Coordinates of C-alpha atoms in Angstrom, one line a residue:
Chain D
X39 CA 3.4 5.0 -9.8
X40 CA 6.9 3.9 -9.2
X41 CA 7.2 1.3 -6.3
X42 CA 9.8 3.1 -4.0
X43 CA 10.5 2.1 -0.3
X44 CA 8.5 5.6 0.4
X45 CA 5.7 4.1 -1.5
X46 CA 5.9 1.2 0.6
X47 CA 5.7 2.5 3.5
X48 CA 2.6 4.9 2.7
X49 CA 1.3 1.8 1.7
X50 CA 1.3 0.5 5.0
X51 CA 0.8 3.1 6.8
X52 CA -2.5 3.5 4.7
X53 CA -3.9 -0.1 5.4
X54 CA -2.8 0.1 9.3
X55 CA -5.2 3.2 10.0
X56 CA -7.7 1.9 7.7
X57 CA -8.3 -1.2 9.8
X58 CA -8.3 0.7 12.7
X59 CA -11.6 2.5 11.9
X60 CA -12.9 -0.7 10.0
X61 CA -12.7 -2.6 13.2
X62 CA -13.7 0.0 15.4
X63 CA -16.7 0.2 13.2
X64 CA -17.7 -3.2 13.4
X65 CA -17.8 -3.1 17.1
X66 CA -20.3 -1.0 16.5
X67 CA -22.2 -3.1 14.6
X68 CA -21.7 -0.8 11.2
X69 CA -22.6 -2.8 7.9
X70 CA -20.2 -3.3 5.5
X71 CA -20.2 0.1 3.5
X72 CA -20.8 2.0 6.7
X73 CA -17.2 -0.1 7.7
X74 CA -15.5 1.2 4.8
X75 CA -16.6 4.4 5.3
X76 CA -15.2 4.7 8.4
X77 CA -12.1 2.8 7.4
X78 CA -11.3 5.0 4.3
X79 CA -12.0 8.2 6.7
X80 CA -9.7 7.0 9.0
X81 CA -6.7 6.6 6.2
X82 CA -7.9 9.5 4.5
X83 CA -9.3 11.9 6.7
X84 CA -6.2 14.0 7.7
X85 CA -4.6 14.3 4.7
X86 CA -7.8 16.0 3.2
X87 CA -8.7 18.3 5.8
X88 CA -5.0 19.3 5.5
X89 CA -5.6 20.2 1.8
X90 CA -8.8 21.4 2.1
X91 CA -7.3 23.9 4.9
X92 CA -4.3 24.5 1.7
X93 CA -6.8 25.1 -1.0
X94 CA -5.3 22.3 -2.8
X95 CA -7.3 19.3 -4.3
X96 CA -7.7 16.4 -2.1
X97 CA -4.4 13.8 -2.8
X98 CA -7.0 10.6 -3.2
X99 CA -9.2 12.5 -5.7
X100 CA -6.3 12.1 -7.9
X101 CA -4.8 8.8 -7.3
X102 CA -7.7 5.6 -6.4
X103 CA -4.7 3.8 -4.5
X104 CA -5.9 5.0 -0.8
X105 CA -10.1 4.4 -1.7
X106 CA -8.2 0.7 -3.0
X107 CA -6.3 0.0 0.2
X108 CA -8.8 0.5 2.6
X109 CA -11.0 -1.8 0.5
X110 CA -8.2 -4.4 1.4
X111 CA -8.5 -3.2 4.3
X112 CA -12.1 -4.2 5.2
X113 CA -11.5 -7.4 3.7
X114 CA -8.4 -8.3 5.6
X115 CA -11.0 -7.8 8.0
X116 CA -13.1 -9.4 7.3
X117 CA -11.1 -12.7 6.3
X118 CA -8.6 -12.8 9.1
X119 CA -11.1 -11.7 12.0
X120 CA -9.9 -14.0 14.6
X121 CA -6.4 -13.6 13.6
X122 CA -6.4 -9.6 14.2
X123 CA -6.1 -10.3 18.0
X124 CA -2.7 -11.9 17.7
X125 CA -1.7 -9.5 14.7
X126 CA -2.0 -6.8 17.0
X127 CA 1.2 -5.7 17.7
X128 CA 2.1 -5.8 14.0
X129 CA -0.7 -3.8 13.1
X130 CA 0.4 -1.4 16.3
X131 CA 3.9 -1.0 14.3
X132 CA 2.4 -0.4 11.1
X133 CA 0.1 2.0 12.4
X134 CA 3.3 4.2 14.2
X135 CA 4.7 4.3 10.8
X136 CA 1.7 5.1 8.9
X137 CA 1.8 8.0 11.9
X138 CA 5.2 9.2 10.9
X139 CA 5.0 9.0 7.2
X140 CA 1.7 10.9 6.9
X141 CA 3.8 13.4 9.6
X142 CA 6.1 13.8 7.4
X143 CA 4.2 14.0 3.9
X144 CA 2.1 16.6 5.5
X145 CA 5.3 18.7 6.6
X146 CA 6.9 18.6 3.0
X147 CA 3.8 19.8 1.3
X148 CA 3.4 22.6 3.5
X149 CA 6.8 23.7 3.0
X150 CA 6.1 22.7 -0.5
X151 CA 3.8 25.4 -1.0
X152 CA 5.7 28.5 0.7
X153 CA 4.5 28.3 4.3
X154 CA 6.7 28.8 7.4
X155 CA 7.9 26.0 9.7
X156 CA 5.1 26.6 12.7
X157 CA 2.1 26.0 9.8
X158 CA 4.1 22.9 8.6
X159 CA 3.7 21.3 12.4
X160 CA 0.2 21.6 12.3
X161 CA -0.4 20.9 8.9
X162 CA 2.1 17.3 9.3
X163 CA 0.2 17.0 13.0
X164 CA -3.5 16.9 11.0
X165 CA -2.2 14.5 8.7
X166 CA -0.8 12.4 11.1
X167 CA -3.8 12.4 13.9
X168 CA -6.7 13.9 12.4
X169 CA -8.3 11.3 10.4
X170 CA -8.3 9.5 13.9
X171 CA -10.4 12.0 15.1
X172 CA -13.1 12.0 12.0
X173 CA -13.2 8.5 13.2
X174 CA -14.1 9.0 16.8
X175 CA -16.8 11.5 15.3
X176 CA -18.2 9.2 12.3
X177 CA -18.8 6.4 15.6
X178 CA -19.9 8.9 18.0
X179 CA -17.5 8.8 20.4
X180 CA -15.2 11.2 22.5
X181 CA -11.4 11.3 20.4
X182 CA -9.5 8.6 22.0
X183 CA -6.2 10.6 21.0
X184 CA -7.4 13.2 23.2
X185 CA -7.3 11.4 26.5
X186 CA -5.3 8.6 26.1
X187 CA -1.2 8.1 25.0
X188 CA 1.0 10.2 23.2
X189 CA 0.0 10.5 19.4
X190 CA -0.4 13.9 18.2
X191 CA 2.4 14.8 20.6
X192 CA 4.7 12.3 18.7
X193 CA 3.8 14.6 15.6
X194 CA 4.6 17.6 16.9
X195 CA 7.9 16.4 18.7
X196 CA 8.9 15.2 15.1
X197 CA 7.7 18.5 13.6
X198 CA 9.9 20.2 16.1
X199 CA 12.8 17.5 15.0
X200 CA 12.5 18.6 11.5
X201 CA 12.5 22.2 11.9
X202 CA 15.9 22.0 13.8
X203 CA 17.5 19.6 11.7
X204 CA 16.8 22.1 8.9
X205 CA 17.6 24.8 10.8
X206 CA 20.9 23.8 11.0
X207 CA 21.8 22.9 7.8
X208 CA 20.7 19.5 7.1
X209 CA 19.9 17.8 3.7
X210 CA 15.8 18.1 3.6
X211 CA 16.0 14.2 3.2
X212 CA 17.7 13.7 6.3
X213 CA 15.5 15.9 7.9
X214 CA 12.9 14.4 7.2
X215 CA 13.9 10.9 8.0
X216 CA 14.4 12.0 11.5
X217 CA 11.7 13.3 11.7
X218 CA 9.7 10.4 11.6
X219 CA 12.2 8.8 13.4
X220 CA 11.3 10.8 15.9
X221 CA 7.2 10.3 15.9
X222 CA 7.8 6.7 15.4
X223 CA 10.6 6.1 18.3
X224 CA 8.6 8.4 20.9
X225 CA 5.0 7.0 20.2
X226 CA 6.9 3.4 20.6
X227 CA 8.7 4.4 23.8
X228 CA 5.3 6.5 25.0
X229 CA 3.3 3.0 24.7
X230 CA 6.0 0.7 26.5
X231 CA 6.6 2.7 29.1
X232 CA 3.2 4.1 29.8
X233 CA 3.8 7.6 29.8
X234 CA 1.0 10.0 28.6
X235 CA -0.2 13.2 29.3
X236 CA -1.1 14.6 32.6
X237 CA -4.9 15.0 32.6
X238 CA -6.6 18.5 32.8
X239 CA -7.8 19.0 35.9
X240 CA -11.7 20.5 36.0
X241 CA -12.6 22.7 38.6
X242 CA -16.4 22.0 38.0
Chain R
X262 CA 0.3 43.9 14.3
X263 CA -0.8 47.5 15.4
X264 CA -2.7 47.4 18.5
X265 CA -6.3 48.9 18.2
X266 CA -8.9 48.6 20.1
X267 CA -10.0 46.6 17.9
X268 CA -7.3 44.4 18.7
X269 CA -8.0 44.0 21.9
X270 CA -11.8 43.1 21.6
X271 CA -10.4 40.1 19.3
X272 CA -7.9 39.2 21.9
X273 CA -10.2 39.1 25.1
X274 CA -12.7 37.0 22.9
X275 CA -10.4 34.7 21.5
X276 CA -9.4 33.6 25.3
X277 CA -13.0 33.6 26.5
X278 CA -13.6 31.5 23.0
X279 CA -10.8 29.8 24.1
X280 CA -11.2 29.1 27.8
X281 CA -15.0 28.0 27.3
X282 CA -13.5 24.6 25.4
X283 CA -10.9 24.1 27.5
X284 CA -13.3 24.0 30.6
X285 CA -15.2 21.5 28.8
X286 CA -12.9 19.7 27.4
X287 CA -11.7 19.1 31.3
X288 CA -14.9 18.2 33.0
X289 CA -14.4 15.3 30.0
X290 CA -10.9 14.9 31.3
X291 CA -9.1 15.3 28.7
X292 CA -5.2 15.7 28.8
X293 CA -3.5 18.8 28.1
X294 CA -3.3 18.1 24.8
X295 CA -6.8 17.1 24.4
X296 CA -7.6 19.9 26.0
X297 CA -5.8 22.6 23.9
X298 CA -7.4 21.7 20.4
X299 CA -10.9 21.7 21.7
X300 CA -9.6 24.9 23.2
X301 CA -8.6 26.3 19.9
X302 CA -11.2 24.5 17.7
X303 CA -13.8 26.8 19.8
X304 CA -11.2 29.8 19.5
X305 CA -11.0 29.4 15.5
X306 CA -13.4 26.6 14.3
X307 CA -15.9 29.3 13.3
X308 CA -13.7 31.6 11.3
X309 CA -12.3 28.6 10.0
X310 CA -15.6 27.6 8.5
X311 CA -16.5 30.5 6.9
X312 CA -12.7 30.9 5.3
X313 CA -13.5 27.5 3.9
X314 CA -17.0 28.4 2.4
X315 CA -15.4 31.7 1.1
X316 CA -12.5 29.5 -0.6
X317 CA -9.7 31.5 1.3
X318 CA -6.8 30.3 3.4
X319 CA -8.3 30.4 6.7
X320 CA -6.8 33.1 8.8
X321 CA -4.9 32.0 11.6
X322 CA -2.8 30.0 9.0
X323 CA -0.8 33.2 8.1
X324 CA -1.0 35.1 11.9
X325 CA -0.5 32.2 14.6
X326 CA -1.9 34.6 17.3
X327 CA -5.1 32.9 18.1
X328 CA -3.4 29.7 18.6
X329 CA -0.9 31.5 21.8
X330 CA -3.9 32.8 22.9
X331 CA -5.2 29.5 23.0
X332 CA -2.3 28.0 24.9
X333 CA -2.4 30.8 27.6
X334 CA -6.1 30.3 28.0
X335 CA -4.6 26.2 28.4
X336 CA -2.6 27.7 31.3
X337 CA -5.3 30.0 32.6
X338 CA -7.0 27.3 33.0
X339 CA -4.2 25.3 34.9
X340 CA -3.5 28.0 37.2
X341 CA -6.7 30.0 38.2
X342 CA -8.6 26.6 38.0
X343 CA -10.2 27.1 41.1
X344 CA -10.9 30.7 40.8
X345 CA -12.8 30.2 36.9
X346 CA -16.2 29.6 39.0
X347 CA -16.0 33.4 40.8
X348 CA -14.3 34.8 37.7
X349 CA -17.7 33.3 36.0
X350 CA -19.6 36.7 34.8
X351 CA -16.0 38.1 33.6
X352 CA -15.6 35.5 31.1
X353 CA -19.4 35.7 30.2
X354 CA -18.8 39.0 29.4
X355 CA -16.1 38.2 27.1
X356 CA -17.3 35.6 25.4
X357 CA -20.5 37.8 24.4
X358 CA -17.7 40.4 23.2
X359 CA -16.2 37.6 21.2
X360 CA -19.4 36.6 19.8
X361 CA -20.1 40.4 18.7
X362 CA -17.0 41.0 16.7
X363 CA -16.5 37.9 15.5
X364 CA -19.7 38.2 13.7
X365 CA -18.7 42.0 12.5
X366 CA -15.3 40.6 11.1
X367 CA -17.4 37.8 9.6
X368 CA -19.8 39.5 7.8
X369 CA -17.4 42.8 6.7
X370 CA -15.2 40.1 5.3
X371 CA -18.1 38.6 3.3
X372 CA -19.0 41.8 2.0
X373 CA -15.5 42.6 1.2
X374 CA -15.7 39.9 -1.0
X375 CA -18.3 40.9 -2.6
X376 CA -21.3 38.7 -1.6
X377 CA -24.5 39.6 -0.8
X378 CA -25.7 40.2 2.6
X379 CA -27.7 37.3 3.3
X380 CA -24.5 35.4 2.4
X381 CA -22.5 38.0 4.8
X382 CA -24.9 37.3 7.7
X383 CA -25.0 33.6 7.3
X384 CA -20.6 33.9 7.6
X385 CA -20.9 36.2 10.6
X386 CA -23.6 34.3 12.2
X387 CA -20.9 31.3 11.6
X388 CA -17.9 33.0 12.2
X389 CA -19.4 33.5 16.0
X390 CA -21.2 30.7 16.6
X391 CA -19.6 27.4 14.5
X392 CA -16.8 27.1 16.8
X393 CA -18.8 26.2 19.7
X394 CA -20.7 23.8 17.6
X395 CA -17.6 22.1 16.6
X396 CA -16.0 22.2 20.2
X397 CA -19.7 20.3 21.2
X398 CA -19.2 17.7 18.3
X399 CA -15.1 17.0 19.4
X400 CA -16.3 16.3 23.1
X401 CA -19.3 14.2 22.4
X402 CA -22.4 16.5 23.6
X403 CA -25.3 17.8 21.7
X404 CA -24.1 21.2 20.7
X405 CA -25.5 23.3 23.2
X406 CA -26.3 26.2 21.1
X407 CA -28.9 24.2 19.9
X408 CA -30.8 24.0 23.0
X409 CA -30.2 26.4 25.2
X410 CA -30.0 30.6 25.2
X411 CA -30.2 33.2 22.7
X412 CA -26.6 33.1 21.1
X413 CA -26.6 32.1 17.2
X414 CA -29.8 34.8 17.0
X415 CA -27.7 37.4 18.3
X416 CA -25.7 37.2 15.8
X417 CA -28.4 37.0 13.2
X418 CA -30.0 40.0 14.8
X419 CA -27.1 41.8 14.7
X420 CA -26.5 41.3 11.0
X421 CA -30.0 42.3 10.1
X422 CA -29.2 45.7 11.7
X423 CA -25.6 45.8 9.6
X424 CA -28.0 45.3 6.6
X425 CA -30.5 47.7 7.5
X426 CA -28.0 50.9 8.7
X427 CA -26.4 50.5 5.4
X428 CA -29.3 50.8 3.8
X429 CA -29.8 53.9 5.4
X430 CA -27.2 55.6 4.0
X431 CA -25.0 55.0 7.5
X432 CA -21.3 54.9 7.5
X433 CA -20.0 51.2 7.0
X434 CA -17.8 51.7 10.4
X435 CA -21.6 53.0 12.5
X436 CA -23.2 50.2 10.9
X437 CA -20.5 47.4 12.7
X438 CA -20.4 49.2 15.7
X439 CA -24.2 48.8 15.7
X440 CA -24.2 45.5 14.8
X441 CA -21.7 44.5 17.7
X442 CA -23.5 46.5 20.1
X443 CA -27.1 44.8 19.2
X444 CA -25.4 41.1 19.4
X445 CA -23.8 42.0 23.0
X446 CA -27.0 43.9 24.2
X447 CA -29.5 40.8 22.5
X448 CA -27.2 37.7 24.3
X449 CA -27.3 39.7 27.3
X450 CA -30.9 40.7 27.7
X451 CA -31.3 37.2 26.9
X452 CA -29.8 35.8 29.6
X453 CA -30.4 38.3 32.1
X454 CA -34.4 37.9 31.5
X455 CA -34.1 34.3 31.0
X456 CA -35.5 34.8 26.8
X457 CA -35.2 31.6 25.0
X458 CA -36.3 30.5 21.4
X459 CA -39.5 27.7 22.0
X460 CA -38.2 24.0 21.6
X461 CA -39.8 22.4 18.5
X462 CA -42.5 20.2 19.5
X463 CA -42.0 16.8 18.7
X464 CA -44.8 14.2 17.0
X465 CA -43.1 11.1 17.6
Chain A
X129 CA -34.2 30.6 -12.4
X130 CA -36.6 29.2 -14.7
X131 CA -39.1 26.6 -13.5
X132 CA -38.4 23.0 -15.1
X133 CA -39.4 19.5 -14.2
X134 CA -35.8 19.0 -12.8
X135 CA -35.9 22.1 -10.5
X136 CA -39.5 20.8 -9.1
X137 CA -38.0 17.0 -8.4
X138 CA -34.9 19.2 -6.7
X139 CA -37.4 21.5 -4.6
X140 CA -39.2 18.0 -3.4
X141 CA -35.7 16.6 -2.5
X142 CA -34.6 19.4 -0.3
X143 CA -37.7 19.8 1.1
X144 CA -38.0 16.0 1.8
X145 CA -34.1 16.9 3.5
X146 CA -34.5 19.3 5.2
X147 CA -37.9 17.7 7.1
X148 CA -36.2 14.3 8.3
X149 CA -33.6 17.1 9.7
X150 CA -36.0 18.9 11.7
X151 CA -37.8 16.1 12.7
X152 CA -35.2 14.5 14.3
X153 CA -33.8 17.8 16.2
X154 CA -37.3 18.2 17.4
X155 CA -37.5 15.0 19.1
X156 CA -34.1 15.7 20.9
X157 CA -35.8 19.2 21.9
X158 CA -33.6 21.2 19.6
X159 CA -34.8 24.9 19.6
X160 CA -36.3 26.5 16.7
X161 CA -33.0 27.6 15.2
X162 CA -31.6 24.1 16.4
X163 CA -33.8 22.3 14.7
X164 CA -33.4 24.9 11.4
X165 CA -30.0 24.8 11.4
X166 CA -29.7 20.3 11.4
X167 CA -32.9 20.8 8.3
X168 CA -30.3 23.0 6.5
X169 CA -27.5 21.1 7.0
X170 CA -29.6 17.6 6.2
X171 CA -30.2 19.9 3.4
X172 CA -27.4 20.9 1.7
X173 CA -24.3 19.3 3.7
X174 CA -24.0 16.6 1.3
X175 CA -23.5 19.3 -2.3
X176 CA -21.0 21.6 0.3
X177 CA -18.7 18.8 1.0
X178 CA -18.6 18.2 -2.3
X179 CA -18.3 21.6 -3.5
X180 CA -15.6 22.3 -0.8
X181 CA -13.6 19.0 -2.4
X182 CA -14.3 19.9 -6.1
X183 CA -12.6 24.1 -4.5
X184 CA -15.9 26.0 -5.9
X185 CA -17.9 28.3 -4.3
X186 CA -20.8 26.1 -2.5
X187 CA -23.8 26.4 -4.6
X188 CA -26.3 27.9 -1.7
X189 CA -23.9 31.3 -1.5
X190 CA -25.3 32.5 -5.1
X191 CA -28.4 30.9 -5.0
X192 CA -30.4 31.1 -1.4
X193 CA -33.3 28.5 -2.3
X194 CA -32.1 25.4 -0.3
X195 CA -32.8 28.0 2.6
X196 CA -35.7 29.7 2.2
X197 CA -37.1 25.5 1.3
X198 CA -35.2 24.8 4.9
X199 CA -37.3 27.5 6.5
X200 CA -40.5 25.9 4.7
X201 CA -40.0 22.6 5.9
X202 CA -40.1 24.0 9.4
X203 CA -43.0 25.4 8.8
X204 CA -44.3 22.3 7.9
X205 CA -43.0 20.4 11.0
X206 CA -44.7 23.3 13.1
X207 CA -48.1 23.0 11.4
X208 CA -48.4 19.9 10.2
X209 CA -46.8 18.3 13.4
X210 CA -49.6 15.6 13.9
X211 CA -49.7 14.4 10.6
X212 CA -46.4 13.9 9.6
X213 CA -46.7 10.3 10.6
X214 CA -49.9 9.7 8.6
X215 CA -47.1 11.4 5.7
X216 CA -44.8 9.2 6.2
X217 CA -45.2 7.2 3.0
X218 CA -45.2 10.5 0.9
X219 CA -42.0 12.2 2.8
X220 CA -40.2 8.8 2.0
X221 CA -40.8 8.9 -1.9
X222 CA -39.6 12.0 -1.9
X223 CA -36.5 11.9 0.1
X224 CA -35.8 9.4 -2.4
X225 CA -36.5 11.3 -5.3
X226 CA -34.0 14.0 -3.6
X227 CA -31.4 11.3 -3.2
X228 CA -32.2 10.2 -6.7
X229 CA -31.7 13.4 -8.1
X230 CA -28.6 15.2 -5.7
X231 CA -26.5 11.6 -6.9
X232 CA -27.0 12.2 -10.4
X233 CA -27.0 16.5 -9.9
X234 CA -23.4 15.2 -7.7
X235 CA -21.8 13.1 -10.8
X236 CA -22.6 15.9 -13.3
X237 CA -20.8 18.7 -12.0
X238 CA -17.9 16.5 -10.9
X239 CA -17.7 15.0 -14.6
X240 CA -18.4 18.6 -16.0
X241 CA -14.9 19.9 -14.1
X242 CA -12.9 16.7 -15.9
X243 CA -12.8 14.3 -13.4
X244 CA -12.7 10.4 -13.7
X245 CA -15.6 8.8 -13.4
X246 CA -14.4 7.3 -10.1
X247 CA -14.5 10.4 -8.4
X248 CA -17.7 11.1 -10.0
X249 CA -19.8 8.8 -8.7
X250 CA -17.7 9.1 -5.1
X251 CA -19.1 12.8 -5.2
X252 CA -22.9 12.0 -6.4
X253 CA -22.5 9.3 -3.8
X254 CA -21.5 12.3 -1.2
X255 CA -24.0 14.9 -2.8
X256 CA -26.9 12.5 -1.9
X257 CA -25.9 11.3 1.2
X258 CA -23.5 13.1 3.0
X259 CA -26.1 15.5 4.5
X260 CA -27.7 12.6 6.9
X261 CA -24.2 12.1 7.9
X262 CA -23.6 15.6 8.9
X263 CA -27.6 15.6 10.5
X264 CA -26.3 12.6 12.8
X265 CA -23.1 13.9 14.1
X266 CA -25.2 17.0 14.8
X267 CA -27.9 15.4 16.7
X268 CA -24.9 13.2 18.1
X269 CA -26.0 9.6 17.0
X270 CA -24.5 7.1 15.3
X271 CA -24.9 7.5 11.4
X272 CA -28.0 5.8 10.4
X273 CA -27.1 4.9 7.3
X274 CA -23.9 3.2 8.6
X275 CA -26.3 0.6 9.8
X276 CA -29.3 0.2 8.5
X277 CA -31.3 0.0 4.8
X278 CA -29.7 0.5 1.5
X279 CA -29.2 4.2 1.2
X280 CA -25.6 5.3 0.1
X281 CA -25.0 1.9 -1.8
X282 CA -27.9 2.6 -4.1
X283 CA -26.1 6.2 -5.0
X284 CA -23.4 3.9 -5.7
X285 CA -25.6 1.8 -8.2
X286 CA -27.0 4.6 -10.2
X287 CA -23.1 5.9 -10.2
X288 CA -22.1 3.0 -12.0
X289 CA -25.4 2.6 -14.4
X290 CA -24.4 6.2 -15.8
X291 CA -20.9 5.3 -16.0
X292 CA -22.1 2.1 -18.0
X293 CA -24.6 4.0 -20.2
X294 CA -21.8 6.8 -20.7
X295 CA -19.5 4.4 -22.2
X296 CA -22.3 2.2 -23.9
X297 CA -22.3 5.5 -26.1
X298 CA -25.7 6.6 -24.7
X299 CA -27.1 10.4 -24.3
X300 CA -25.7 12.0 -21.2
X301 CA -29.3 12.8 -20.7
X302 CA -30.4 9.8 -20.8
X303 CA -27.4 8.0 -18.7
X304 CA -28.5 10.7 -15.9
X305 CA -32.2 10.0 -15.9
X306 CA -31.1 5.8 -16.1
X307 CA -28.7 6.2 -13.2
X308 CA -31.6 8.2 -11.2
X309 CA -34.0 5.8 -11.7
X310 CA -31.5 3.1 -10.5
X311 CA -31.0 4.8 -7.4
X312 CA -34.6 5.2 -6.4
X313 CA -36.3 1.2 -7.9
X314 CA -32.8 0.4 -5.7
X315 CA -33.4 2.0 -2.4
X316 CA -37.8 1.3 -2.5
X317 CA -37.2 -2.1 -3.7
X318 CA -34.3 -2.7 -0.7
X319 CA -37.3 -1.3 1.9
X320 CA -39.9 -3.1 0.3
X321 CA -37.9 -6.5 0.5
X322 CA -36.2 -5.4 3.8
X323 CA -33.2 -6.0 1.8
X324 CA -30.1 -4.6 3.5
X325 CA -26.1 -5.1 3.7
X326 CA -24.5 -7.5 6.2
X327 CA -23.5 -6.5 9.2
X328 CA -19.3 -6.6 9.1
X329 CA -18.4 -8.7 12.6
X330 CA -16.4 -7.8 15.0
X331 CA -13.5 -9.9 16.6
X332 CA -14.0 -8.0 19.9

């Protein structure tokens, strides 16, 4: 594997979500392989439901590097405990890019394979949000992307970005950099000035 | 897309699929965004399953139909919020209808492929019942199937009488009517008589 | 299907299953079906997520004996209701022998399609325990084996003893049966000596 600035980013994209489901897992009191678990579903999950959903074979059943980080992952845990308070808004960062880079990857691979632009959204969306979800399930609780901030929406919206850009001509590369552009400036923007989602009223 | 009347038995149960998540997923005040996938994952999970198991690419990925109707059941939702209590029996109805065909197109499409019927009725019996179970696991209940009403029997029912017409010689298109007809008339005898399946006594 | 001292050690596994499925829908008053369907899935969840990974056909669709077993066990819940507690000692041996049996049954088939060993034992690891997963998020509790015993952990064990044996230049027969008998001294000796992993700890 040659170490690009892609790679890099995946990278850290990987680690970021895999914390997020280590720690929400130790909150719950999980034991160390039930951490990891939840950690590598976290980093994993959407990406594998998208190629399940393709027919294709799982990406980590061919390449260790994602099983590897979030090992990392649940020791950086487990090591800098104390620390991850104050980390926080670093691993917020990381995690918005690991966001738009899984976005993205899931959007190329869909195109990849022949499929039109509206199953390439959903497909990049999955990637992006849905191993957040498995999360939520694997700790029993209701999907926090469901009723809180703008996450999935970021996908889409950078989805939407690409599909334009390409519609109009542009190199793929460019637009798929602004595409994740896109998820990662309006999840930033979404967080900082506190604008989410109008909740769905219930009659009952 | 021709429309049949077919077509418009898949349509009026993919709303009432559709709506029933939705609803839920508002009483657990969810935001619009929320709201939609546990709208669609009730609309589609179940078909999705079973296109999955059968190791084919799962249907609405090459006819985005179900997913609109899921959004206008979103806004149905938003709009005759207050009126979804009186329009009650209507959407019953439909979602019964739903159940019906959705097992038919289930288990024809096992066949089709060339499995045997126990396999088809297990994929119909999915194909109507495994979104709901998926929409209960994405908003945190105990899937309700489970413990309440006649609903995933229907559909086996109904798939025993598929088997059994065919093996009587009767024409493949008789034998899904029939089916339909005895997974409608089953659910709502059911409910109208207040039949249920005996809870499992417990030990512990 | 001939009748071999393999097939009788898999027919006491997914009965084994299929009961601690059932037993723990019945005590959430789970219906009949309820409760059949979480026995099933208990069952054979873990061997269809791995089948859906590995992209075959999941191996109850050609061969309906993990059902019919499931329906058995419920039997056995219904009549033997009262004594399952005085069973308790028995029903645990076997589970064991079925997670035993499903990890090394898991590592096969994935090493027979040419995969690394890595994935391998990652897919005995999910054939054996994947299906109490899948029972939990059913019943909507917290995975048990996120937090308590040794359970997955000794799938991973035996994964590695066959690996070891494998390149030791031993029998593949004999590997299997050494990695089996790793997983189940592992797991009775953990209960036995109430030996389980630490709990990871959480910052918050």
């Amino acid at each position: 594997m040659e170490i690009t600035f892609y790679n890099v980013l995946d990278l850290i994209g990987t680690m970021a979500f895999a914390i997020s489901g280590t720690r929400l897992a130790s909150a719950k009191r999980f034991d160390w392989f039930g951490a990891y678990v939840v950690g590598v579903t976290t980093a994993i999950g959407g990406g594998t439901l998208r190629d399940v959903l393709l027919g294709i074979t799982p990406f980590w059943m061919t390449q260790p590097i994602s099983l590897i980080l979030s090992g990392v992952a649940l020791l950086w845990v487990v090591v800098f405990r104390k620390q991850l308070v104050r980390q926080k808004n670093t691993w917020f960062l990381f995690d918005t890019i690991g966001l738009a880079l899984f976005t993205v990857t899931g959007i190329e691979k869909t195109l990849g394979m022949g499929y039109a632009y509206w199953v390439a959204i959903i497909m990049g969306t999955m990637t992006g949000a849905a191993g957040g979800v498995l999360r939520d399930v694997l700790i029993n609780e209701v999907p926090l992307i469901f009723r809180k901030d703008i996450y999935a929406i970021a996908c889409v919206l950078g989805g939407l970005v690409f599909w334009l850009c390409d519609m109009a001509g542009l190199d793929m590369k460019i637009s798929a950099i602004l595409c994740g552009i896109t998820v990662l400036t309006s999840r930033l923007l979404a967080v900082k000035y506190h604008i989410s989602l109008p909740v769905l009223k219930s009659a009952d």
